[in-house]
CSV table of C-alpha atoms in Angstrom, one decimal:
chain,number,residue,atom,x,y,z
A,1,UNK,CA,101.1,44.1,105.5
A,2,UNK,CA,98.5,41.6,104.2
A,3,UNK,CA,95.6,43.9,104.0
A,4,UNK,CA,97.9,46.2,102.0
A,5,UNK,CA,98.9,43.7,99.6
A,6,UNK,CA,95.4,42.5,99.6
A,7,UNK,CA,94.3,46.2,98.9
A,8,UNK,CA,96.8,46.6,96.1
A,9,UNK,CA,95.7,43.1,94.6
A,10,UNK,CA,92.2,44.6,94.4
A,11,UNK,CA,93.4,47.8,93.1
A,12,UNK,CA,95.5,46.3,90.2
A,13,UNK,CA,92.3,43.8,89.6
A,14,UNK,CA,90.3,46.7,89.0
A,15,UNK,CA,92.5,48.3,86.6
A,16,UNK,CA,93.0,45.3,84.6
A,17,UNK,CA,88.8,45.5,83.9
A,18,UNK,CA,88.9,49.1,83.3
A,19,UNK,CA,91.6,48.6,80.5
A,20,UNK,CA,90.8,45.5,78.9
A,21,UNK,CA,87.0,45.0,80.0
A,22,UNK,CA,86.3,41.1,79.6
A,23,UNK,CA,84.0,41.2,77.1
A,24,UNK,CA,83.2,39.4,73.9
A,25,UNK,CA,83.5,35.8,75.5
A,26,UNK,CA,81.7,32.9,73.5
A,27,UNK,CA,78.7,31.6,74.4
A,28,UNK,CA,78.0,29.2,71.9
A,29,UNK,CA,77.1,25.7,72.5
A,30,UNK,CA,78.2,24.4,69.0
A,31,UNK,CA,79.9,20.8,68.6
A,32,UNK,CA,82.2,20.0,66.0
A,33,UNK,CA,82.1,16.1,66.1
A,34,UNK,CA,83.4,15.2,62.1
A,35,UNK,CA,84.8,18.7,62.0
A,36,UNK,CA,88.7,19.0,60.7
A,37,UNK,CA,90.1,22.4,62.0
A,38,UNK,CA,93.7,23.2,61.7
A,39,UNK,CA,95.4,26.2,63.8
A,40,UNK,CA,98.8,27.8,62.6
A,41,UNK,CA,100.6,28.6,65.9
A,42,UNK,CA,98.6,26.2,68.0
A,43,UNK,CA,101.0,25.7,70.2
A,44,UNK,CA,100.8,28.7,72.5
A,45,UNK,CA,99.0,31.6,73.9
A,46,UNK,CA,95.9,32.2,71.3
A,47,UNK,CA,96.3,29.7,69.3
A,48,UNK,CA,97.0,27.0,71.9
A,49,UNK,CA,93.2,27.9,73.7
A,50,UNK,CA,91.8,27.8,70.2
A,51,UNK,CA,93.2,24.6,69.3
A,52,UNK,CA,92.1,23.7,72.8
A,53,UNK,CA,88.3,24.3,72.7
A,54,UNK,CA,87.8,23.3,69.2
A,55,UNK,CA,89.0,20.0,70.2
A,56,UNK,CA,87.1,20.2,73.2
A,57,UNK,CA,84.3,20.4,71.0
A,58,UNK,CA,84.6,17.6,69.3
A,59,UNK,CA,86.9,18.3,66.6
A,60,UNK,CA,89.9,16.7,65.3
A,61,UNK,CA,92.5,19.6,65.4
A,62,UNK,CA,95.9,19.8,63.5
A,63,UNK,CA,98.1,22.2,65.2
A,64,UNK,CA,100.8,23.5,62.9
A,65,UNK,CA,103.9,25.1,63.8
A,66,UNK,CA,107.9,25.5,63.6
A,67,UNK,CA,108.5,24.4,67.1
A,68,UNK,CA,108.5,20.7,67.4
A,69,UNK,CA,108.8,20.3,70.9
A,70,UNK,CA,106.8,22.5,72.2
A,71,UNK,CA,103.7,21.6,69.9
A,72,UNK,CA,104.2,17.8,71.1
A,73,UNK,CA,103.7,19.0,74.5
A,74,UNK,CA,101.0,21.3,73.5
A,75,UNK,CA,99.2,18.0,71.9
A,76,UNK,CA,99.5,15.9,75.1
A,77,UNK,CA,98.3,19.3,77.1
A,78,UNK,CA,95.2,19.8,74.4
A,79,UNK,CA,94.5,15.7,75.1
A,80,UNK,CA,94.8,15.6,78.5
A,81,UNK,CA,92.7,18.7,79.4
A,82,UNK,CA,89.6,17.9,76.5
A,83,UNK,CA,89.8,14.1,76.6
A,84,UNK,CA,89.7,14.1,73.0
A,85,UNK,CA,92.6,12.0,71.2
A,86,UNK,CA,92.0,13.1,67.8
A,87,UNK,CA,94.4,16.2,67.8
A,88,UNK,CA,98.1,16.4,66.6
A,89,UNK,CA,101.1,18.3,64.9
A,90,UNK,CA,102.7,18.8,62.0
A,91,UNK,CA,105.8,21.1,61.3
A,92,UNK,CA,105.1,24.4,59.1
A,93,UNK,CA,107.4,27.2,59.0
A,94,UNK,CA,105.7,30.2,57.7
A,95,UNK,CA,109.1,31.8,57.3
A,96,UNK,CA,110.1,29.2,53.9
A,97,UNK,CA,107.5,29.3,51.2
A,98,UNK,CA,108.9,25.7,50.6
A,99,UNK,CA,107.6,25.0,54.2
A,100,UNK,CA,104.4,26.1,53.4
A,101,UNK,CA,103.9,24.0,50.0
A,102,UNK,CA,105.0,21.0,51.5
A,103,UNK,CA,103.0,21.1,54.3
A,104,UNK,CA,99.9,22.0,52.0
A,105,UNK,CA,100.9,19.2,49.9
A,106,UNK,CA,101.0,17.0,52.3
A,107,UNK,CA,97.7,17.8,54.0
A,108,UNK,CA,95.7,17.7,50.8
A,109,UNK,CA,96.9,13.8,50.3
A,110,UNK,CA,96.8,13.3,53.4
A,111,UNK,CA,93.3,15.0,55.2
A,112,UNK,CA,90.1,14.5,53.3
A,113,UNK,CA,88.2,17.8,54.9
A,114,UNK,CA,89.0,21.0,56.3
A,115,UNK,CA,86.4,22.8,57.8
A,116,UNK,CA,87.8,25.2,60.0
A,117,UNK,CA,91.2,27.1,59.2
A,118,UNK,CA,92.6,29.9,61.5
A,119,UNK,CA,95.4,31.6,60.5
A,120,UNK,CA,96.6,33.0,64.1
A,121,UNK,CA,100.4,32.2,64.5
A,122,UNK,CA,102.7,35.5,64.4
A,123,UNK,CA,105.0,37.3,65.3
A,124,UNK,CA,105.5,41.3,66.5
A,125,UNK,CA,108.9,42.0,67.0
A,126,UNK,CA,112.0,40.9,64.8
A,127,UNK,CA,115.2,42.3,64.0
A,128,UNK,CA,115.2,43.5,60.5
A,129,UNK,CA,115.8,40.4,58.7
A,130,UNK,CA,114.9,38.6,55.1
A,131,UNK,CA,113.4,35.4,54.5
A,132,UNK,CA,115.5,32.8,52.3
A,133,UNK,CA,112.3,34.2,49.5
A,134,UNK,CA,113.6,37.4,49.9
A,135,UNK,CA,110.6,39.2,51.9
A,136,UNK,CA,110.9,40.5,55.1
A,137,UNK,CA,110.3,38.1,58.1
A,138,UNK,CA,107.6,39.5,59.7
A,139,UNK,CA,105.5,40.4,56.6
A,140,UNK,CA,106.0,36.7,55.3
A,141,UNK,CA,105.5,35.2,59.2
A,142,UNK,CA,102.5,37.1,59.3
A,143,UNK,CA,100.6,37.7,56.1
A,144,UNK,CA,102.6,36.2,53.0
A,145,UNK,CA,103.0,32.5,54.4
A,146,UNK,CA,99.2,32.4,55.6
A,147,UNK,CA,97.8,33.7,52.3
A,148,UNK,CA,100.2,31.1,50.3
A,149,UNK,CA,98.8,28.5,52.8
A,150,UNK,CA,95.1,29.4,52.7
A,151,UNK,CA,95.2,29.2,48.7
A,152,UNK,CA,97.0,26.0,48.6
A,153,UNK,CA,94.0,24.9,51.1
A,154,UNK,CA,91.3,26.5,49.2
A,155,UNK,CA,90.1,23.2,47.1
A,156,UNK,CA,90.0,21.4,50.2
A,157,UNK,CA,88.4,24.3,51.8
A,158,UNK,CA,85.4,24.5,49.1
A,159,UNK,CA,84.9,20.8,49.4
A,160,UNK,CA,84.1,20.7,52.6
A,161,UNK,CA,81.9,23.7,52.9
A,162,UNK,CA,80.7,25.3,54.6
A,163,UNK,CA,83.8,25.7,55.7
A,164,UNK,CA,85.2,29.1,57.7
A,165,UNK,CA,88.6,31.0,57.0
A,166,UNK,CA,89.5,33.2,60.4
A,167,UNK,CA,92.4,35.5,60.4
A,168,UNK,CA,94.1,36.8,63.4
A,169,UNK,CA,94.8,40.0,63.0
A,170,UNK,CA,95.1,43.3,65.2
A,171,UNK,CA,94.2,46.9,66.3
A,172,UNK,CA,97.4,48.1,65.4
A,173,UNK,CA,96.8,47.4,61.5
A,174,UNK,CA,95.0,51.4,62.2
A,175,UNK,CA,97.8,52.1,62.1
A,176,UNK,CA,99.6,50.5,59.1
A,177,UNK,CA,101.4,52.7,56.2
A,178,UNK,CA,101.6,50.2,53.3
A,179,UNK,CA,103.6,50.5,50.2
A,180,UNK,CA,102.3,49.0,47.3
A,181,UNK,CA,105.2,49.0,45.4
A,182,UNK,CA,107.0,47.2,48.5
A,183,UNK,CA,104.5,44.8,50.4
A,184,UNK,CA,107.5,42.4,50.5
A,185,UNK,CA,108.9,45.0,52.9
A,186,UNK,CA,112.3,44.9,51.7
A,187,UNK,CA,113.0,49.0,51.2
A,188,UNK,CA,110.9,50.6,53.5
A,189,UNK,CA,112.8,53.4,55.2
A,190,UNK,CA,111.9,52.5,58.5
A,191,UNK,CA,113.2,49.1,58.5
A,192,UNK,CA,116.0,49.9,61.0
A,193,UNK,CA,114.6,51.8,63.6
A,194,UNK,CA,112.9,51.0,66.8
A,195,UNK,CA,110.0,52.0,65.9
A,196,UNK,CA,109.8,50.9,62.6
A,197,UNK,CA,109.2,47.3,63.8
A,198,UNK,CA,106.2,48.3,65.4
A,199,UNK,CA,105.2,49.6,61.7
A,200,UNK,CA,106.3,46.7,60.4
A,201,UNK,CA,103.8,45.0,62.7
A,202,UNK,CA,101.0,46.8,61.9
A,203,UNK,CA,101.8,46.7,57.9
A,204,UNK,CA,101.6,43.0,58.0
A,205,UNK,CA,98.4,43.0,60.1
A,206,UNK,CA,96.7,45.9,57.6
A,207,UNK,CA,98.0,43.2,55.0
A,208,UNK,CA,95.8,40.9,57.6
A,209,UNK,CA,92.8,42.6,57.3
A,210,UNK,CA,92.9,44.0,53.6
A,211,UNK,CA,93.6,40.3,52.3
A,212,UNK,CA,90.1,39.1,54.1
A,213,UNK,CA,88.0,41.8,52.4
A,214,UNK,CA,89.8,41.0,49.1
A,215,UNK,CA,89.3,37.1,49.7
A,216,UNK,CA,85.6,37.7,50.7
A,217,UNK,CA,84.8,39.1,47.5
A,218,UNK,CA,86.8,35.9,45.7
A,219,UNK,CA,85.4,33.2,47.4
A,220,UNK,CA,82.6,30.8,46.5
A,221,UNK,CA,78.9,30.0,48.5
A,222,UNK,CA,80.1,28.2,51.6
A,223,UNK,CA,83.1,29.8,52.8
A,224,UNK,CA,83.8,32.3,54.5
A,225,UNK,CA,86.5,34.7,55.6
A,226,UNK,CA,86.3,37.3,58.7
A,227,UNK,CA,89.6,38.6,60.6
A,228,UNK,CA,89.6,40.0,64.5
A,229,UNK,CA,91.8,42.0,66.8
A,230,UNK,CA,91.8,39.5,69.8
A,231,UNK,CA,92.8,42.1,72.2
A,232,UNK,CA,96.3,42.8,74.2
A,233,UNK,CA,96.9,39.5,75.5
A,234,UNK,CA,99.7,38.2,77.0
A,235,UNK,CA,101.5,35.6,74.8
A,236,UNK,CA,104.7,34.5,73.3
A,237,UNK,CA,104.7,36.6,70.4
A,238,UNK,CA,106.6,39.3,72.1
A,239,UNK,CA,109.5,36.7,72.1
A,240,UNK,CA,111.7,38.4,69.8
A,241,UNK,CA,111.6,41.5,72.0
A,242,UNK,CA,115.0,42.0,74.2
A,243,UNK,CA,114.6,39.9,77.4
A,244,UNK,CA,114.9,42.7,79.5
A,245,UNK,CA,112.0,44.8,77.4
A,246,UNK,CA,110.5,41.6,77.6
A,247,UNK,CA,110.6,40.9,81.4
A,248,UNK,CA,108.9,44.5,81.9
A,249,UNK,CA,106.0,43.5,79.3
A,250,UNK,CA,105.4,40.7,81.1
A,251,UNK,CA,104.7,41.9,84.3
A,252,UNK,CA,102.9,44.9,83.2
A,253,UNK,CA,100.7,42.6,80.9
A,254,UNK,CA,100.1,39.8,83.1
A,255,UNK,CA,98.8,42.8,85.7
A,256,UNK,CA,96.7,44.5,82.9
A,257,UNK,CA,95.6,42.5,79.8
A,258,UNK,CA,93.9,39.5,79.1
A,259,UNK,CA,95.5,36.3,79.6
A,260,UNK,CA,95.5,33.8,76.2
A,261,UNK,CA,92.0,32.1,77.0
A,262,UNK,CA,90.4,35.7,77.5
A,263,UNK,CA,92.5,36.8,74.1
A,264,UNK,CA,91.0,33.5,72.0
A,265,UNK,CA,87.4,34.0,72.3
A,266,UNK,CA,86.7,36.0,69.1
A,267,UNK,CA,88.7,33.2,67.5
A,268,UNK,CA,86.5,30.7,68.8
A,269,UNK,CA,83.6,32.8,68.1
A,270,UNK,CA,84.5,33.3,64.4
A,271,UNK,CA,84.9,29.2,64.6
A,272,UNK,CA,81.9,28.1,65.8
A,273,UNK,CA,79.2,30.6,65.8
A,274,UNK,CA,76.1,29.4,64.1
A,275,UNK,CA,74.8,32.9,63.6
A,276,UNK,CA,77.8,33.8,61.9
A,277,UNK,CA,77.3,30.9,59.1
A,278,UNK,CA,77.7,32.4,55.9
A,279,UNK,CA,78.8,35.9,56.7
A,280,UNK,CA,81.8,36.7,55.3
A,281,UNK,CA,84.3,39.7,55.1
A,282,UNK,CA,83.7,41.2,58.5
A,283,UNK,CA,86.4,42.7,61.4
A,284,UNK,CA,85.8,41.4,64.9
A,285,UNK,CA,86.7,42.7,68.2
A,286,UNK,CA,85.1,41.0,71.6
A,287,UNK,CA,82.9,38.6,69.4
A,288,UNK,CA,81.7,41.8,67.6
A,289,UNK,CA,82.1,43.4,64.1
A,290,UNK,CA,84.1,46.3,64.6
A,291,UNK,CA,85.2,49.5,62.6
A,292,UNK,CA,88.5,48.9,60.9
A,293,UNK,CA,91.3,50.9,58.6
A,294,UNK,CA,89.3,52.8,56.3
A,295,UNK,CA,91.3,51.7,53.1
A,296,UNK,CA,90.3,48.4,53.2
A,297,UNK,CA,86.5,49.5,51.8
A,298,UNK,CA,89.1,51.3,48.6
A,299,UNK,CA,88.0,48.4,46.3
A,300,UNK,CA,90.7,49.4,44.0
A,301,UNK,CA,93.6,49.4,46.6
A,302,UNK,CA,92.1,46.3,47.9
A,303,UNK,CA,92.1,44.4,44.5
A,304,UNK,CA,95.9,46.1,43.8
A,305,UNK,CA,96.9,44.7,47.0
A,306,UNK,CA,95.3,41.4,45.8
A,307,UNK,CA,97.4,41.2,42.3
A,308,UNK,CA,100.4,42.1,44.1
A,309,UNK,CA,100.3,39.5,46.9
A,310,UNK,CA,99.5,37.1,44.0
A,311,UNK,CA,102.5,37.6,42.0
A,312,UNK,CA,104.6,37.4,45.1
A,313,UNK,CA,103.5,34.1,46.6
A,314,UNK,CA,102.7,32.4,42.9
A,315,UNK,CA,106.9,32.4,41.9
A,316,UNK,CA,107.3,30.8,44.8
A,317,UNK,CA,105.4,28.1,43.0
A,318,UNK,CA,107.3,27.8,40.0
């Protein structure tokens, strides 16, 4: 009975590298001693191992998220595990536009730098559902409240340049069917149906990836913007799926897919690597550029999407 099990374990070991080689892991050396970096969803899975070897490297990391208790214990886990003291939480709920205004308020008076800004937190699955701005949650979770955050960051960002913009994104935004006339994702068709949440998904992560190439073009010397898929890693972003959908992911993924260090190292990459300093507007997958959604090169869709995310997020302002 043990060799069998032993034998299965091998067999399932090797299926996990045929499906999700493990690639693209970072190599670089570079320290971050001086460097500010702040993490959206820092608290878990991707974001949590970013947050983690940044800091390891030197930097003082600001991990921002909805969940108060578990980013506290994230910060004592980051602290313990890196020695490095200089890392901490503040709330930001990416949901409430108000959310994200105060906390960028409140980081501009309150941070001199920011040299480093990932926008990774997430979300896949959500019942149909719309925000108190009236946009739907996962669109706003995962496009709309990072793009209002990165432009209410942008003079801090251009002061401390070179400075690097990374944007979580995903393979699925192939996949993506985006309205123009409804980025807010309010009267989409599909907005009841199973699989329309999947499409939701992978609207707000096309949004990801055509928001980088539009913000490339737009930004000044010194920063930069580049977006990644990280891979299928296990994480708790599938936690609005049913539990008992959930419970099959789980073991299926943990079996197959790369666990959340394995799933951060393009984002670390994207961070840190010196070759990459001053390259903007490039798609990553396993620390490599990678083909993407063909639209996003339509420079006049791109520029349309632009305006329209614009006018959405700045009447939030007013």
């Amino acid at each position: 009975m043990i060799e069998r099990s032993a034998s299965n374990h091998d067999l399932l070991v090797l299926l996990k590298i045929w499906l999700e080689p493990k690639t693209g892991i970072c190599r670089c050396e570079t320290r971050l001693d001086g460097k500010v970096a702040l993490v959206t969803g820092g608290n878990s899975g991707i974001g949590l191992e970013t947050a983690r070897d940044l800091a390891k490297r030197g930097a003082r990391v600001i991990i921002a998220s909805r969940n108060t208790a578990k980013s506290e214990q994230a910060v004592t886990d980051i602290i313990a595990t890196t020695g490095n003291k200089n890392v901490e939480y503040r709330s930001l709920n990416l949901c409430k536009f108000s959310s994200v205004i105060n906390f960028a308020d409140d980081f501009n008076k309150t941070v001199n730098r920011l040299d480093i800004l990932v926008n990774n937190a997430g979300c896949v699955w959500m019942p149909h559902r719309t925000s108190d701005d009236g946009i739907d949650l996962v669109m706003q979770t995962n496009h709309l409240g990072p793009f209002l955050l990165t432009n209410l960051l942008m003079d801090k960002l251009i002061s401390s340049k070179p400075s690097r913009i990374v944007i979580v994104s995903s393979y699925l935004h192939n996949f993506g069917r985006l309205d123009l006339d409804d980025i807010a994702g309010i009267n989409t068709a599909f907005n009841r149906r199973l699989l329309g949440n999947y499409l939701k998904y992978a609207n707000s992560k096309l949004s990801n990836v055509l928001w980088m190439k539009a913000l490339a073009k737009r930004l000044p010397n010194g920063v930069t913007v580049n977006a990644l898929h990280p891979g299928v890693v296990t994480t708790d972003i599938y936690e609005w799926i049913p539990s008992y959908v959930r419970k099959i992911l789980n073991i299926l993924m943990d079996l197959i897919f790369k666990n959340a260090k394995e799933g951060a190292q393009t984002t670390i990459h994207l961070c840190v690597c010196e070759e990459l300093t001053g390259f903007t507007g490039g798609y990553y997958k396993d620390c490599k550029l990678h083909p993407y959604h063909k639209i996003c090169d339509d420079v006049d869709f791109v520029d349309m999407f632009w305006d329209k995310c614009i006018l959405l997020t700045s009447r939030k302002q007013n």
